[in-house]
Amino acid sequence: MTLLEIPAYIAIGALAGVLAGLLGVGGGAVIVPALIVVFAEAQLSGDWIPHLAVGTSLTTIIGTGAASTLAHQRRGSVRWDIVLKMAPGIVAGAWLGAAIVSYIPDLWLKRLFAVFLGTLGIKMLLSGQPAGARGAALPGSMKLTATGGGIGLLSALVGIGGGTMTVPFLSSHGIDMRQAVGTSAACGLPIAVAGAIGFAIAGWGQLDLPPLSSGFIYWPAVVIILIASIPAAPLGARLAHSLPITILKRTFGVLLILVAAHLGLS
């Protein structure tokens, strides 16, 4: 491990933790592109860097998401009835995404993530719906499960906890914004667990992976990121209950667009 990696992982973890608590995202939108850059600079794995970044990101989201969920649960902002309906689809979708990811070339995966981030960034930047605004009625159990499947699939492919899709989905269906954030954090846990296991299996035995890896999971990065992200997540949750969410969503949207542009041009 180089001297560059340790402070980089700490910074990545702290930012991801705050965002996890603040916006209900797992932090993958920050972790994945940052790890791609750090792994490339450290020359960890030439052909598998995007896959390694995604698998590592999903593993860190388990710890960060758990800390964020606990912080939101203490404030009564997790809708467990919604989580339980979406969870079966989320797990199935995440497993499918992890199963097919090793067949996707690294350049395609990077471009897919760039398009995904850019689209979500524009959506968040233009979103002006206030917390608790009226929207369409929340779908029934089957549709919630199917929606969870789509979120789980795409989340596993690009290494995120799904919050950038779950939060807009819930808020557009009349769920209070703070409940949407807390519920999204809880929904990210099954995505992360299923996805991480799948990426470990998908990368098992692949050549050109760094030491201390389990498939597409690089454990030194996981440990250091979690050391920084777990204590930062409750801070983000406190901020979510005191700062204007609309402004924060738009700021995060700008960040997503900038990251997407960097990945798309790299």
PDB file of C-alpha atoms in Angstrom:
ATOM      1  CA  MET A   1       0.000   0.000   0.000  1.00  0.00           C
ATOM      2  CA  THR A   2       1.382   3.408  -0.995  1.00  0.00           C
ATOM      3  CA  LEU A   3       1.399   6.541   1.181  1.00  0.00           C
ATOM      4  CA  LEU A   4      -1.153   8.092  -1.181  1.00  0.00           C
ATOM      5  CA  GLU A   5      -3.710   5.376  -0.526  1.00  0.00           C
ATOM      6  CA  ILE A   6      -4.196   5.751   3.240  1.00  0.00           C
ATOM      7  CA  PRO A   7      -5.170   9.474   3.348  1.00  0.00           C
ATOM      8  CA  ALA A   8      -7.188   9.001   0.160  1.00  0.00           C
ATOM      9  CA  TYR A   9      -9.225   6.167   1.710  1.00  0.00           C
ATOM     10  CA  ILE A  10      -9.785   8.213   4.886  1.00  0.00           C
ATOM     11  CA  ALA A  11     -11.064  11.194   2.882  1.00  0.00           C
ATOM     12  CA  ILE A  12     -13.270   8.948   0.739  1.00  0.00           C
ATOM     13  CA  GLY A  13     -14.732   7.295   3.825  1.00  0.00           C
ATOM     14  CA  ALA A  14     -15.461  10.540   5.664  1.00  0.00           C
ATOM     15  CA  LEU A  15     -17.245  12.075   2.675  1.00  0.00           C
ATOM     16  CA  ALA A  16     -19.170   8.883   1.923  1.00  0.00           C
ATOM     17  CA  GLY A  17     -20.282   8.596   5.544  1.00  0.00           C
ATOM     18  CA  VAL A  18     -21.635  12.138   5.681  1.00  0.00           C
ATOM     19  CA  LEU A  19     -23.471  11.677   2.376  1.00  0.00           C
ATOM     20  CA  ALA A  20     -24.900   8.345   3.551  1.00  0.00           C
ATOM     21  CA  GLY A  21     -26.488   9.933   6.577  1.00  0.00           C
ATOM     22  CA  LEU A  22     -27.415  13.172   4.862  1.00  0.00           C
ATOM     23  CA  LEU A  23     -29.019  11.941   1.636  1.00  0.00           C
ATOM     24  CA  GLY A  24     -29.717   8.263   2.264  1.00  0.00           C
ATOM     25  CA  VAL A  25     -27.165   7.160  -0.321  1.00  0.00           C
ATOM     26  CA  GLY A  26     -24.609   4.459   0.327  1.00  0.00           C
ATOM     27  CA  GLY A  27     -21.801   6.710  -0.802  1.00  0.00           C
ATOM     28  CA  GLY A  28     -20.986   4.607  -3.853  1.00  0.00           C
ATOM     29  CA  ALA A  29     -21.441   7.584  -6.162  1.00  0.00           C
ATOM     30  CA  VAL A  30     -18.367   9.042  -4.463  1.00  0.00           C
ATOM     31  CA  ILE A  31     -16.519   5.858  -3.517  1.00  0.00           C
ATOM     32  CA  VAL A  32     -16.487   4.136  -6.926  1.00  0.00           C
ATOM     33  CA  PRO A  33     -15.024   6.952  -9.067  1.00  0.00           C
ATOM     34  CA  ALA A  34     -12.592   7.901  -6.299  1.00  0.00           C
ATOM     35  CA  LEU A  35     -11.389   4.313  -5.967  1.00  0.00           C
ATOM     36  CA  ILE A  36     -10.983   4.012  -9.728  1.00  0.00           C
ATOM     37  CA  VAL A  37      -8.590   6.970  -9.600  1.00  0.00           C
ATOM     38  CA  VAL A  38      -6.711   5.749  -6.494  1.00  0.00           C
ATOM     39  CA  PHE A  39      -6.445   2.150  -7.720  1.00  0.00           C
ATOM     40  CA  ALA A  40      -5.152   3.348 -11.088  1.00  0.00           C
ATOM     41  CA  GLU A  41      -2.532   5.583  -9.442  1.00  0.00           C
ATOM     42  CA  ALA A  42      -1.458   2.705  -7.191  1.00  0.00           C
ATOM     43  CA  GLN A  43      -1.443   0.335 -10.194  1.00  0.00           C
ATOM     44  CA  LEU A  44      -3.387  -2.282  -8.243  1.00  0.00           C
ATOM     45  CA  SER A  45      -5.097  -4.118 -11.094  1.00  0.00           C
ATOM     46  CA  GLY A  46      -4.930  -3.109 -14.719  1.00  0.00           C
ATOM     47  CA  ASP A  47      -7.878  -4.937 -16.266  1.00  0.00           C
ATOM     48  CA  TRP A  48     -10.190  -5.158 -13.266  1.00  0.00           C
ATOM     49  CA  ILE A  49      -9.971  -1.711 -11.650  1.00  0.00           C
ATOM     50  CA  PRO A  50     -13.645  -0.690 -12.206  1.00  0.00           C
ATOM     51  CA  HIS A  51     -14.860  -4.104 -11.028  1.00  0.00           C
ATOM     52  CA  LEU A  52     -12.574  -3.947  -7.980  1.00  0.00           C
ATOM     53  CA  ALA A  53     -13.834  -0.447  -7.205  1.00  0.00           C
ATOM     54  CA  VAL A  54     -17.485  -1.541  -7.414  1.00  0.00           C
ATOM     55  CA  GLY A  55     -17.021  -4.646  -5.238  1.00  0.00           C
ATOM     56  CA  THR A  56     -15.021  -2.717  -2.657  1.00  0.00           C
ATOM     57  CA  SER A  57     -17.610   0.063  -2.613  1.00  0.00           C
ATOM     58  CA  LEU A  58     -20.495  -2.355  -2.008  1.00  0.00           C
ATOM     59  CA  THR A  59     -18.610  -3.928   0.900  1.00  0.00           C
ATOM     60  CA  THR A  60     -18.000  -0.577   2.591  1.00  0.00           C
ATOM     61  CA  ILE A  61     -21.677   0.331   2.164  1.00  0.00           C
ATOM     62  CA  ILE A  62     -22.604  -2.541   4.514  1.00  0.00           C
ATOM     63  CA  GLY A  63     -20.941  -0.770   7.444  1.00  0.00           C
ATOM     64  CA  THR A  64     -21.767   2.781   6.404  1.00  0.00           C
ATOM     65  CA  GLY A  65     -25.373   1.906   5.605  1.00  0.00           C
ATOM     66  CA  ALA A  66     -25.841   0.141   8.934  1.00  0.00           C
ATOM     67  CA  ALA A  67     -24.555   3.191  10.827  1.00  0.00           C
ATOM     68  CA  SER A  68     -26.760   5.512   8.783  1.00  0.00           C
ATOM     69  CA  THR A  69     -29.840   3.294   9.203  1.00  0.00           C
ATOM     70  CA  LEU A  70     -29.360   3.121  12.969  1.00  0.00           C
ATOM     71  CA  ALA A  71     -29.023   6.906  13.203  1.00  0.00           C
ATOM     72  CA  HIS A  72     -32.212   7.454  11.180  1.00  0.00           C
ATOM     73  CA  GLN A  73     -34.094   4.733  13.084  1.00  0.00           C
ATOM     74  CA  ARG A  74     -33.381   6.579  16.323  1.00  0.00           C
ATOM     75  CA  ARG A  75     -35.161   9.583  14.780  1.00  0.00           C
ATOM     76  CA  GLY A  76     -38.106   7.486  13.625  1.00  0.00           C
ATOM     77  CA  SER A  77     -37.487   8.103   9.922  1.00  0.00           C
ATOM     78  CA  VAL A  78     -37.257   4.525   8.578  1.00  0.00           C
ATOM     79  CA  ARG A  79     -40.398   3.054   6.965  1.00  0.00           C
ATOM     80  CA  TRP A  80     -39.753  -0.636   7.604  1.00  0.00           C
ATOM     81  CA  ASP A  81     -43.012  -1.620   5.904  1.00  0.00           C
ATOM     82  CA  ILE A  82     -41.600  -0.274   2.631  1.00  0.00           C
ATOM     83  CA  VAL A  83     -38.166  -1.814   3.230  1.00  0.00           C
ATOM     84  CA  LEU A  84     -39.648  -5.290   3.749  1.00  0.00           C
ATOM     85  CA  LYS A  85     -41.697  -5.062   0.535  1.00  0.00           C
ATOM     86  CA  MET A  86     -38.746  -3.914  -1.579  1.00  0.00           C
ATOM     87  CA  ALA A  87     -36.103  -6.177  -0.020  1.00  0.00           C
ATOM     88  CA  PRO A  88     -36.841  -9.440  -1.933  1.00  0.00           C
ATOM     89  CA  GLY A  89     -36.549  -7.671  -5.284  1.00  0.00           C
ATOM     90  CA  ILE A  90     -33.485  -5.761  -4.130  1.00  0.00           C
ATOM     91  CA  VAL A  91     -31.642  -8.952  -3.169  1.00  0.00           C
ATOM     92  CA  ALA A  92     -32.577 -10.753  -6.408  1.00  0.00           C
ATOM     93  CA  GLY A  93     -31.564  -7.773  -8.546  1.00  0.00           C
ATOM     94  CA  ALA A  94     -28.268  -7.320  -6.717  1.00  0.00           C
ATOM     95  CA  TRP A  95     -27.400 -10.998  -7.170  1.00  0.00           C
ATOM     96  CA  LEU A  96     -28.156 -10.791 -10.883  1.00  0.00           C
ATOM     97  CA  GLY A  97     -26.026  -7.674 -11.283  1.00  0.00           C
ATOM     98  CA  ALA A  98     -23.093  -9.274  -9.493  1.00  0.00           C
ATOM     99  CA  ALA A  99     -23.450 -12.439 -11.593  1.00  0.00           C
ATOM    100  CA  ILE A 100     -23.187 -10.649 -14.945  1.00  0.00           C
ATOM    101  CA  VAL A 101     -20.676  -7.921 -14.080  1.00  0.00           C
ATOM    102  CA  SER A 102     -17.559  -9.978 -14.869  1.00  0.00           C
ATOM    103  CA  TYR A 103     -18.813 -10.297 -18.466  1.00  0.00           C
ATOM    104  CA  ILE A 104     -18.926  -6.514 -18.924  1.00  0.00           C
ATOM    105  CA  PRO A 105     -15.651  -4.933 -20.202  1.00  0.00           C
ATOM    106  CA  ASP A 106     -14.098  -2.422 -17.783  1.00  0.00           C
ATOM    107  CA  LEU A 107     -14.488   0.482 -20.243  1.00  0.00           C
ATOM    108  CA  TRP A 108     -18.201  -0.248 -20.678  1.00  0.00           C
ATOM    109  CA  LEU A 109     -18.661  -0.425 -16.909  1.00  0.00           C
ATOM    110  CA  LYS A 110     -16.948   2.935 -16.477  1.00  0.00           C
ATOM    111  CA  ARG A 111     -19.074   4.515 -19.224  1.00  0.00           C
ATOM    112  CA  LEU A 112     -22.242   2.971 -17.770  1.00  0.00           C
ATOM    113  CA  PHE A 113     -21.451   4.495 -14.406  1.00  0.00           C
ATOM    114  CA  ALA A 114     -20.726   7.892 -15.993  1.00  0.00           C
ATOM    115  CA  VAL A 115     -24.070   7.930 -17.839  1.00  0.00           C
ATOM    116  CA  PHE A 116     -25.875   6.780 -14.709  1.00  0.00           C
ATOM    117  CA  LEU A 117     -24.297   9.475 -12.534  1.00  0.00           C
ATOM    118  CA  GLY A 118     -24.870  12.210 -15.097  1.00  0.00           C
ATOM    119  CA  THR A 119     -28.541  11.341 -15.499  1.00  0.00           C
ATOM    120  CA  LEU A 120     -29.148  11.254 -11.764  1.00  0.00           C
ATOM    121  CA  GLY A 121     -27.147  14.440 -11.251  1.00  0.00           C
ATOM    122  CA  ILE A 122     -29.303  16.356 -13.726  1.00  0.00           C
ATOM    123  CA  LYS A 123     -32.448  14.944 -12.116  1.00  0.00           C
ATOM    124  CA  MET A 124     -31.323  15.967  -8.634  1.00  0.00           C
ATOM    125  CA  LEU A 125     -30.181  19.383  -9.829  1.00  0.00           C
ATOM    126  CA  LEU A 126     -33.546  20.133 -11.427  1.00  0.00           C
ATOM    127  CA  SER A 127     -35.632  18.623  -8.637  1.00  0.00           C
ATOM    128  CA  GLY A 128     -37.540  21.205  -6.687  1.00  0.00           C
ATOM    129  CA  GLN A 129     -40.036  18.988  -4.916  1.00  0.00           C
ATOM    130  CA  PRO A 130     -40.165  19.954  -1.234  1.00  0.00           C
ATOM    131  CA  ALA A 131     -40.243  17.412   1.533  1.00  0.00           C
ATOM    132  CA  GLY A 132     -43.645  15.875   1.947  1.00  0.00           C
ATOM    133  CA  ALA A 133     -44.920  17.166  -1.396  1.00  0.00           C
ATOM    134  CA  ARG A 134     -47.814  15.274  -2.901  1.00  0.00           C
ATOM    135  CA  GLY A 135     -47.080  12.654  -5.491  1.00  0.00           C
ATOM    136  CA  ALA A 136     -48.594   9.533  -6.958  1.00  0.00           C
ATOM    137  CA  ALA A 137     -49.786   6.937  -4.455  1.00  0.00           C
ATOM    138  CA  LEU A 138     -47.195   4.420  -3.320  1.00  0.00           C
ATOM    139  CA  PRO A 139     -47.468   1.232  -5.452  1.00  0.00           C
ATOM    140  CA  GLY A 140     -48.658  -2.088  -4.040  1.00  0.00           C
ATOM    141  CA  SER A 141     -46.430  -4.840  -2.700  1.00  0.00           C
ATOM    142  CA  MET A 142     -45.712  -6.530  -6.053  1.00  0.00           C
ATOM    143  CA  LYS A 143     -44.755  -3.284  -7.771  1.00  0.00           C
ATOM    144  CA  LEU A 144     -42.571  -2.268  -4.829  1.00  0.00           C
ATOM    145  CA  THR A 145     -40.788  -5.626  -5.058  1.00  0.00           C
ATOM    146  CA  ALA A 146     -40.311  -5.214  -8.822  1.00  0.00           C
ATOM    147  CA  THR A 147     -39.022  -1.673  -8.328  1.00  0.00           C
ATOM    148  CA  GLY A 148     -36.607  -3.032  -5.740  1.00  0.00           C
ATOM    149  CA  GLY A 149     -35.377  -5.544  -8.325  1.00  0.00           C
ATOM    150  CA  GLY A 150     -34.522  -2.813 -10.814  1.00  0.00           C
ATOM    151  CA  ILE A 151     -32.811  -0.717  -8.160  1.00  0.00           C
ATOM    152  CA  GLY A 152     -30.856  -3.725  -6.888  1.00  0.00           C
ATOM    153  CA  LEU A 153     -29.689  -4.706 -10.382  1.00  0.00           C
ATOM    154  CA  LEU A 154     -28.390  -1.283 -11.381  1.00  0.00           C
ATOM    155  CA  SER A 155     -26.959  -0.613  -7.924  1.00  0.00           C
ATOM    156  CA  ALA A 156     -24.909  -3.812  -7.970  1.00  0.00           C
ATOM    157  CA  LEU A 157     -23.610  -3.092 -11.472  1.00  0.00           C
ATOM    158  CA  VAL A 158     -22.312   0.356 -10.536  1.00  0.00           C
ATOM    159  CA  GLY A 159     -21.469  -0.228  -6.862  1.00  0.00           C
ATOM    160  CA  ILE A 160     -23.923   2.004  -5.027  1.00  0.00           C
ATOM    161  CA  GLY A 161     -26.431   1.551  -2.219  1.00  0.00           C
ATOM    162  CA  GLY A 162     -29.319   2.623  -4.436  1.00  0.00           C
ATOM    163  CA  GLY A 163     -30.189   5.806  -2.566  1.00  0.00           C
ATOM    164  CA  THR A 164     -29.870   7.979  -5.649  1.00  0.00           C
ATOM    165  CA  MET A 165     -32.783   5.985  -7.094  1.00  0.00           C
ATOM    166  CA  THR A 166     -34.709   5.057  -3.947  1.00  0.00           C
ATOM    167  CA  VAL A 167     -34.934   8.568  -2.492  1.00  0.00           C
ATOM    168  CA  PRO A 168     -36.389  10.186  -5.664  1.00  0.00           C
ATOM    169  CA  PHE A 169     -38.748   7.218  -6.116  1.00  0.00           C
ATOM    170  CA  LEU A 170     -40.145   7.451  -2.582  1.00  0.00           C
ATOM    171  CA  SER A 171     -40.336  11.239  -2.470  1.00  0.00           C
ATOM    172  CA  SER A 172     -42.182  11.277  -5.818  1.00  0.00           C
ATOM    173  CA  HIS A 173     -44.797   8.998  -4.243  1.00  0.00           C
ATOM    174  CA  GLY A 174     -45.596  11.333  -1.373  1.00  0.00           C
ATOM    175  CA  ILE A 175     -43.189   9.976   1.249  1.00  0.00           C
ATOM    176  CA  ASP A 176     -41.769  12.681   3.522  1.00  0.00           C
ATOM    177  CA  MET A 177     -38.248  13.538   2.383  1.00  0.00           C
ATOM    178  CA  ARG A 178     -36.617  12.653   5.688  1.00  0.00           C
ATOM    179  CA  GLN A 179     -38.461   9.331   5.775  1.00  0.00           C
ATOM    180  CA  ALA A 180     -37.376   8.721   2.182  1.00  0.00           C
ATOM    181  CA  VAL A 181     -33.743   9.303   3.191  1.00  0.00           C
ATOM    182  CA  GLY A 182     -33.951   7.006   6.231  1.00  0.00           C
ATOM    183  CA  THR A 183     -35.832   4.286   4.355  1.00  0.00           C
ATOM    184  CA  SER A 184     -33.360   4.474   1.487  1.00  0.00           C
ATOM    185  CA  ALA A 185     -30.471   3.942   3.892  1.00  0.00           C
ATOM    186  CA  ALA A 186     -32.143   0.755   5.155  1.00  0.00           C
ATOM    187  CA  CYS A 187     -32.848  -0.450   1.594  1.00  0.00           C
ATOM    188  CA  GLY A 188     -29.154  -0.061   0.794  1.00  0.00           C
ATOM    189  CA  LEU A 189     -28.165  -2.794   3.248  1.00  0.00           C
ATOM    190  CA  PRO A 190     -29.554  -5.815   1.331  1.00  0.00           C
ATOM    191  CA  ILE A 191     -28.142  -4.345  -1.889  1.00  0.00           C
ATOM    192  CA  ALA A 192     -24.692  -4.070  -0.340  1.00  0.00           C
ATOM    193  CA  VAL A 193     -24.708  -7.511   1.311  1.00  0.00           C
ATOM    194  CA  ALA A 194     -25.988  -9.391  -1.747  1.00  0.00           C
ATOM    195  CA  GLY A 195     -23.805  -7.397  -4.121  1.00  0.00           C
ATOM    196  CA  ALA A 196     -20.631  -7.789  -2.063  1.00  0.00           C
ATOM    197  CA  ILE A 197     -21.053 -11.559  -1.806  1.00  0.00           C
ATOM    198  CA  GLY A 198     -21.748 -11.734  -5.523  1.00  0.00           C
ATOM    199  CA  PHE A 199     -18.672  -9.673  -6.417  1.00  0.00           C
ATOM    200  CA  ALA A 200     -16.463 -11.813  -4.187  1.00  0.00           C
ATOM    201  CA  ILE A 201     -17.686 -14.909  -6.029  1.00  0.00           C
ATOM    202  CA  ALA A 202     -17.530 -13.311  -9.499  1.00  0.00           C
ATOM    203  CA  GLY A 203     -13.919 -12.239  -9.024  1.00  0.00           C
ATOM    204  CA  TRP A 204     -12.702 -15.389  -7.315  1.00  0.00           C
ATOM    205  CA  GLY A 205      -9.739 -16.865  -9.154  1.00  0.00           C
ATOM    206  CA  GLN A 206      -9.412 -13.949 -11.588  1.00  0.00           C
ATOM    207  CA  LEU A 207      -5.857 -13.045 -12.523  1.00  0.00           C
ATOM    208  CA  ASP A 208      -4.188  -9.664 -11.935  1.00  0.00           C
ATOM    209  CA  LEU A 209      -5.945  -8.883  -8.651  1.00  0.00           C
ATOM    210  CA  PRO A 210      -3.946  -7.335  -5.775  1.00  0.00           C
ATOM    211  CA  PRO A 211      -2.962  -9.210  -2.588  1.00  0.00           C
ATOM    212  CA  LEU A 212      -5.450  -9.099   0.310  1.00  0.00           C
ATOM    213  CA  SER A 213      -8.369  -9.274  -2.108  1.00  0.00           C
ATOM    214  CA  SER A 214     -11.360 -11.605  -1.997  1.00  0.00           C
ATOM    215  CA  GLY A 215     -12.533 -11.664  -5.575  1.00  0.00           C
ATOM    216  CA  PHE A 216     -13.392  -8.080  -6.504  1.00  0.00           C
ATOM    217  CA  ILE A 217     -13.126  -6.839  -2.891  1.00  0.00           C
ATOM    218  CA  TYR A 218      -9.908  -5.098  -1.791  1.00  0.00           C
ATOM    219  CA  TRP A 219      -9.853  -5.360   2.007  1.00  0.00           C
ATOM    220  CA  PRO A 220      -7.241  -2.686   2.918  1.00  0.00           C
ATOM    221  CA  ALA A 221      -9.442  -0.053   1.257  1.00  0.00           C
ATOM    222  CA  VAL A 222     -12.584  -1.476   2.892  1.00  0.00           C
ATOM    223  CA  VAL A 223     -11.142  -1.317   6.416  1.00  0.00           C
ATOM    224  CA  ILE A 224      -9.731   2.214   6.168  1.00  0.00           C
ATOM    225  CA  ILE A 225     -12.834   3.626   4.469  1.00  0.00           C
ATOM    226  CA  LEU A 226     -15.076   2.115   7.163  1.00  0.00           C
ATOM    227  CA  ILE A 227     -12.928   3.535   9.963  1.00  0.00           C
ATOM    228  CA  ALA A 228     -13.733   6.993   8.586  1.00  0.00           C
ATOM    229  CA  SER A 229     -17.261   6.467   7.244  1.00  0.00           C
ATOM    230  CA  ILE A 230     -18.996   4.778  10.194  1.00  0.00           C
ATOM    231  CA  PRO A 231     -18.522   7.688  12.647  1.00  0.00           C
ATOM    232  CA  ALA A 232     -19.303  10.199   9.880  1.00  0.00           C
ATOM    233  CA  ALA A 233     -22.708   8.695   8.996  1.00  0.00           C
ATOM    234  CA  PRO A 234     -24.504   9.806  12.209  1.00  0.00           C
ATOM    235  CA  LEU A 235     -23.199  13.332  11.594  1.00  0.00           C
ATOM    236  CA  GLY A 236     -24.845  13.295   8.175  1.00  0.00           C
ATOM    237  CA  ALA A 237     -28.093  12.032   9.708  1.00  0.00           C
ATOM    238  CA  ARG A 238     -28.105  14.930  12.178  1.00  0.00           C
ATOM    239  CA  LEU A 239     -27.540  17.376   9.340  1.00  0.00           C
ATOM    240  CA  ALA A 240     -30.403  15.803   7.368  1.00  0.00           C
ATOM    241  CA  HIS A 241     -32.789  16.806  10.141  1.00  0.00           C
ATOM    242  CA  SER A 242     -31.549  20.396  10.358  1.00  0.00           C
ATOM    243  CA  LEU A 243     -30.525  21.619   6.881  1.00  0.00           C
ATOM    244  CA  PRO A 244     -32.641  22.378   3.753  1.00  0.00           C
ATOM    245  CA  ILE A 245     -32.714  19.080   1.867  1.00  0.00           C
ATOM    246  CA  THR A 246     -33.624  20.650  -1.484  1.00  0.00           C
ATOM    247  CA  ILE A 247     -30.464  22.769  -1.530  1.00  0.00           C
ATOM    248  CA  LEU A 248     -28.346  19.811  -0.483  1.00  0.00           C
ATOM    249  CA  LYS A 249     -29.850  17.608  -3.207  1.00  0.00           C
ATOM    250  CA  ARG A 250     -29.011  20.196  -5.832  1.00  0.00           C
ATOM    251  CA  THR A 251     -25.464  20.547  -4.530  1.00  0.00           C
ATOM    252  CA  PHE A 252     -25.048  16.783  -4.673  1.00  0.00           C
ATOM    253  CA  GLY A 253     -26.479  16.832  -8.198  1.00  0.00           C
ATOM    254  CA  VAL A 254     -23.707  19.177  -9.303  1.00  0.00           C
ATOM    255  CA  LEU A 255     -21.150  16.842  -7.723  1.00  0.00           C
ATOM    256  CA  LEU A 256     -22.588  13.850  -9.588  1.00  0.00           C
ATOM    257  CA  ILE A 257     -22.434  15.680 -12.914  1.00  0.00           C
ATOM    258  CA  LEU A 258     -18.796  16.662 -12.356  1.00  0.00           C
ATOM    259  CA  VAL A 259     -17.829  13.115 -11.411  1.00  0.00           C
ATOM    260  CA  ALA A 260     -19.691  11.736 -14.444  1.00  0.00           C
ATOM    261  CA  ALA A 261     -17.876  14.140 -16.745  1.00  0.00           C
ATOM    262  CA  HIS A 262     -14.515  13.109 -15.303  1.00  0.00           C
ATOM    263  CA  LEU A 263     -15.248   9.403 -15.749  1.00  0.00           C
ATOM    264  CA  GLY A 264     -16.710   9.873 -19.210  1.00  0.00           C
ATOM    265  CA  LEU A 265     -13.637  11.713 -20.444  1.00  0.00           C
ATOM    266  CA  SER A 266     -11.025   9.575 -18.687  1.00  0.00           C
TER     267      SER A 266
END
